[in-house]
Amino acid sequence: MINVSELKTACERIEREYGSDSKVVIQMRNENGSLMKGEYLRDMFRNAEGTLFLTNHKFKHGSCE
């Protein structure tokens, strides 16, 4: 698991090198590292504990309902 600070640092580096319009892809891999699925990030939200969720599904009201 990565934390918000690590994600922020990675995004800032990509933004500096490739620009702020760079795309984000979510990859799901199984235990042996084989790709199960990969899709573009479509939305994000946080829960009451502050955990950030990145998802391939666009929610209408900015949160998972």
Tab-separated table of N, CA and C in Angstrom:
chain	number	residue	atom	x	y	z
A	1	MET	N	0.851	-1.173	0.000
A	1	MET	CA	0.000	0.000	0.000
A	1	MET	C	0.896	1.233	0.000
A	2	ILE	N	0.496	2.250	-0.756
A	2	ILE	CA	1.214	3.528	-0.738
A	2	ILE	C	0.367	4.556	-0.001
A	3	ASN	N	1.022	5.620	0.455
A	3	ASN	CA	0.273	6.659	1.153
A	3	ASN	C	0.102	7.885	0.247
A	4	VAL	N	-0.659	8.855	0.701
A	4	VAL	CA	-0.962	10.052	-0.081
A	4	VAL	C	0.315	10.799	-0.459
A	5	SER	N	1.258	10.877	0.459
A	5	SER	CA	2.508	11.584	0.187
A	5	SER	C	3.275	10.945	-0.970
A	6	GLU	N	3.344	9.626	-1.010
A	6	GLU	CA	4.036	8.924	-2.095
A	6	GLU	C	3.319	9.143	-3.435
A	7	LEU	N	1.994	9.091	-3.428
A	7	LEU	CA	1.222	9.324	-4.641
A	7	LEU	C	1.417	10.754	-5.135
A	8	LYS	N	1.387	11.697	-4.207
A	8	LYS	CA	1.567	13.110	-4.548
A	8	LYS	C	2.946	13.349	-5.171
A	9	THR	N	3.980	12.776	-4.585
A	9	THR	CA	5.341	12.921	-5.107
A	9	THR	C	5.452	12.357	-6.516
A	10	ALA	N	4.887	11.174	-6.734
A	10	ALA	CA	4.928	10.558	-8.067
A	10	ALA	C	4.194	11.428	-9.088
A	11	CYS	N	3.029	11.944	-8.724
A	11	CYS	CA	2.252	12.794	-9.635
A	11	CYS	C	2.992	14.085	-9.959
A	12	GLU	N	3.640	14.676	-8.973
A	12	GLU	CA	4.394	15.911	-9.200
A	12	GLU	C	5.553	15.675	-10.159
A	13	ARG	N	6.242	14.550	-10.021
A	13	ARG	CA	7.354	14.229	-10.931
A	13	ARG	C	6.857	14.029	-12.356
A	14	ILE	N	5.763	13.302	-12.518
A	14	ILE	CA	5.193	13.071	-13.846
A	14	ILE	C	4.730	14.384	-14.455
A	15	GLU	N	4.092	15.231	-13.653
A	15	GLU	CA	3.609	16.522	-14.134
A	15	GLU	C	4.759	17.390	-14.631
A	16	ARG	N	5.865	17.418	-13.875
A	16	ARG	CA	7.025	18.219	-14.288
A	16	ARG	C	7.606	17.726	-15.614
A	17	GLU	N	7.692	16.415	-15.779
A	17	GLU	CA	8.337	15.854	-16.961
A	17	GLU	C	7.405	15.758	-18.170
A	18	TYR	N	6.136	15.427	-17.959
A	18	TYR	CA	5.233	15.153	-19.068
A	18	TYR	C	4.041	16.095	-19.164
A	19	GLY	N	3.823	16.931	-18.161
A	19	GLY	CA	2.713	17.874	-18.188
A	19	GLY	C	1.517	17.395	-17.372
A	20	SER	N	0.645	18.339	-17.069
A	20	SER	CA	-0.484	18.043	-16.189
A	20	SER	C	-1.614	17.297	-16.891
A	21	ASP	N	-1.528	17.137	-18.202
A	21	ASP	CA	-2.574	16.400	-18.910
A	21	ASP	C	-2.216	14.925	-19.114
A	22	SER	N	-1.192	14.433	-18.421
A	22	SER	CA	-0.821	13.017	-18.502
A	22	SER	C	-1.945	12.154	-17.956
A	23	LYS	N	-2.168	11.019	-18.601
A	23	LYS	CA	-3.253	10.118	-18.204
A	23	LYS	C	-2.823	9.213	-17.056
A	24	VAL	N	-3.813	8.693	-16.330
A	24	VAL	CA	-3.562	7.774	-15.225
A	24	VAL	C	-4.302	6.473	-15.513
A	25	VAL	N	-3.601	5.346	-15.407
A	25	VAL	CA	-4.170	4.027	-15.640
A	25	VAL	C	-4.085	3.216	-14.353
A	26	ILE	N	-5.128	2.477	-14.068
A	26	ILE	CA	-5.148	1.548	-12.931
A	26	ILE	C	-4.868	0.158	-13.480
A	27	GLN	N	-3.878	-0.533	-12.912
A	27	GLN	CA	-3.597	-1.912	-13.299
A	27	GLN	C	-3.898	-2.829	-12.129
A	28	MET	N	-4.580	-3.906	-12.414
A	28	MET	CA	-4.847	-4.935	-11.412
A	28	MET	C	-4.042	-6.168	-11.822
A	29	ARG	N	-3.207	-6.678	-10.916
A	29	ARG	CA	-2.385	-7.851	-11.196
A	29	ARG	C	-2.651	-8.918	-10.147
A	30	ASN	N	-2.509	-10.177	-10.552
A	30	ASN	CA	-2.707	-11.260	-9.596
A	30	ASN	C	-1.431	-11.485	-8.788
A	31	GLU	N	-1.433	-12.470	-7.919
A	31	GLU	CA	-0.320	-12.698	-6.997
A	31	GLU	C	0.994	-13.021	-7.700
A	32	ASN	N	0.945	-13.610	-8.905
A	32	ASN	CA	2.195	-13.919	-9.612
A	32	ASN	C	2.621	-12.798	-10.555
A	33	GLY	N	1.910	-11.669	-10.531
A	33	GLY	CA	2.298	-10.494	-11.301
A	33	GLY	C	1.689	-10.398	-12.687
A	34	SER	N	0.880	-11.361	-13.088
A	34	SER	CA	0.240	-11.303	-14.397
A	34	SER	C	-0.879	-10.268	-14.404
A	35	LEU	N	-0.949	-9.511	-15.495
A	35	LEU	CA	-1.967	-8.471	-15.623
A	35	LEU	C	-3.352	-9.091	-15.729
A	36	MET	N	-4.253	-8.680	-14.848
A	36	MET	CA	-5.639	-9.125	-14.878
A	36	MET	C	-6.496	-8.129	-15.655
A	37	LYS	N	-6.258	-6.833	-15.405
A	37	LYS	CA	-7.055	-5.802	-16.047
A	37	LYS	C	-6.350	-4.456	-15.888
A	38	GLY	N	-6.539	-3.580	-16.848
A	38	GLY	CA	-6.019	-2.228	-16.772
A	38	GLY	C	-6.996	-1.268	-17.434
A	39	GLU	N	-7.312	-0.185	-16.764
A	39	GLU	CA	-8.247	0.796	-17.306
A	39	GLU	C	-7.820	2.196	-16.873
A	40	TYR	N	-8.326	3.202	-17.593
A	40	TYR	CA	-8.047	4.580	-17.213
A	40	TYR	C	-8.771	4.927	-15.926
A	41	LEU	N	-8.132	5.745	-15.120
A	41	LEU	CA	-8.757	6.273	-13.907
A	41	LEU	C	-9.843	7.254	-14.319
A	42	ARG	N	-11.055	7.065	-13.821
A	42	ARG	CA	-12.183	7.916	-14.193
A	42	ARG	C	-12.661	8.817	-13.053
A	43	ASP	N	-12.433	8.402	-11.816
A	43	ASP	CA	-12.944	9.182	-10.692
A	43	ASP	C	-12.165	8.816	-9.433
A	44	MET	N	-12.361	9.591	-8.389
A	44	MET	CA	-11.740	9.314	-7.094
A	44	MET	C	-12.633	9.860	-6.000
A	45	PHE	N	-12.534	9.257	-4.830
A	45	PHE	CA	-13.299	9.716	-3.675
A	45	PHE	C	-12.594	9.231	-2.428
A	46	ARG	N	-13.024	9.725	-1.278
A	46	ARG	CA	-12.456	9.285	-0.003
A	46	ARG	C	-13.577	8.855	0.920
A	47	ASN	N	-13.214	7.972	1.844
A	47	ASN	CA	-14.209	7.536	2.825
A	47	ASN	C	-14.065	8.353	4.105
A	48	ALA	N	-14.833	8.030	5.106
A	48	ALA	CA	-14.839	8.795	6.368
A	48	ALA	C	-13.497	8.750	7.089
A	49	GLU	N	-12.695	7.705	6.835
A	49	GLU	CA	-11.381	7.596	7.471
A	49	GLU	C	-10.296	8.338	6.693
A	50	GLY	N	-10.651	8.897	5.523
A	50	GLY	CA	-9.689	9.635	4.715
A	50	GLY	C	-8.959	8.789	3.694
A	51	THR	N	-9.348	7.534	3.505
A	51	THR	CA	-8.717	6.679	2.508
A	51	THR	C	-9.153	7.121	1.115
A	52	LEU	N	-8.189	7.310	0.219
A	52	LEU	CA	-8.460	7.724	-1.154
A	52	LEU	C	-8.728	6.495	-2.010
A	53	PHE	N	-9.832	6.512	-2.738
A	53	PHE	CA	-10.192	5.432	-3.660
A	53	PHE	C	-10.057	5.958	-5.083
A	54	LEU	N	-9.320	5.253	-5.927
A	54	LEU	CA	-9.196	5.560	-7.343
A	54	LEU	C	-9.997	4.508	-8.088
A	55	THR	N	-10.853	4.923	-9.012
A	55	THR	CA	-11.760	3.977	-9.640
A	55	THR	C	-11.870	4.212	-11.144
A	56	ASN	N	-12.268	3.179	-11.864
A	56	ASN	CA	-12.486	3.279	-13.301
A	56	ASN	C	-13.939	3.632	-13.625
A	57	HIS	N	-14.740	3.928	-12.617
A	57	HIS	CA	-16.160	4.228	-12.772
A	57	HIS	C	-16.407	5.691	-12.401
A	58	LYS	N	-17.092	6.425	-13.243
A	58	LYS	CA	-17.408	7.835	-12.965
A	58	LYS	C	-18.694	7.913	-12.159
A	59	PHE	N	-18.620	8.489	-10.969
A	59	PHE	CA	-19.797	8.655	-10.125
A	59	PHE	C	-20.451	9.996	-10.417
A	60	LYS	N	-21.775	10.038	-10.379
A	60	LYS	CA	-22.526	11.234	-10.744
A	60	LYS	C	-22.345	12.386	-9.764
A	61	HIS	N	-22.204	12.085	-8.487
A	61	HIS	CA	-22.157	13.128	-7.469
A	61	HIS	C	-20.809	13.198	-6.767
A	62	GLY	N	-19.758	12.645	-7.376
A	62	GLY	CA	-18.422	12.728	-6.809
A	62	GLY	C	-18.176	11.794	-5.647
A	63	SER	N	-19.092	10.868	-5.396
A	63	SER	CA	-18.868	9.914	-4.325
A	63	SER	C	-19.557	8.605	-4.657
A	64	CYS	N	-19.080	7.563	-4.048
A	64	CYS	CA	-19.661	6.245	-4.259
A	64	CYS	C	-20.975	6.169	-3.500
A	65	GLU	N	-22.037	5.886	-4.194
A	65	GLU	CA	-23.356	5.807	-3.555
A	65	GLU	C	-23.894	4.403	-3.654
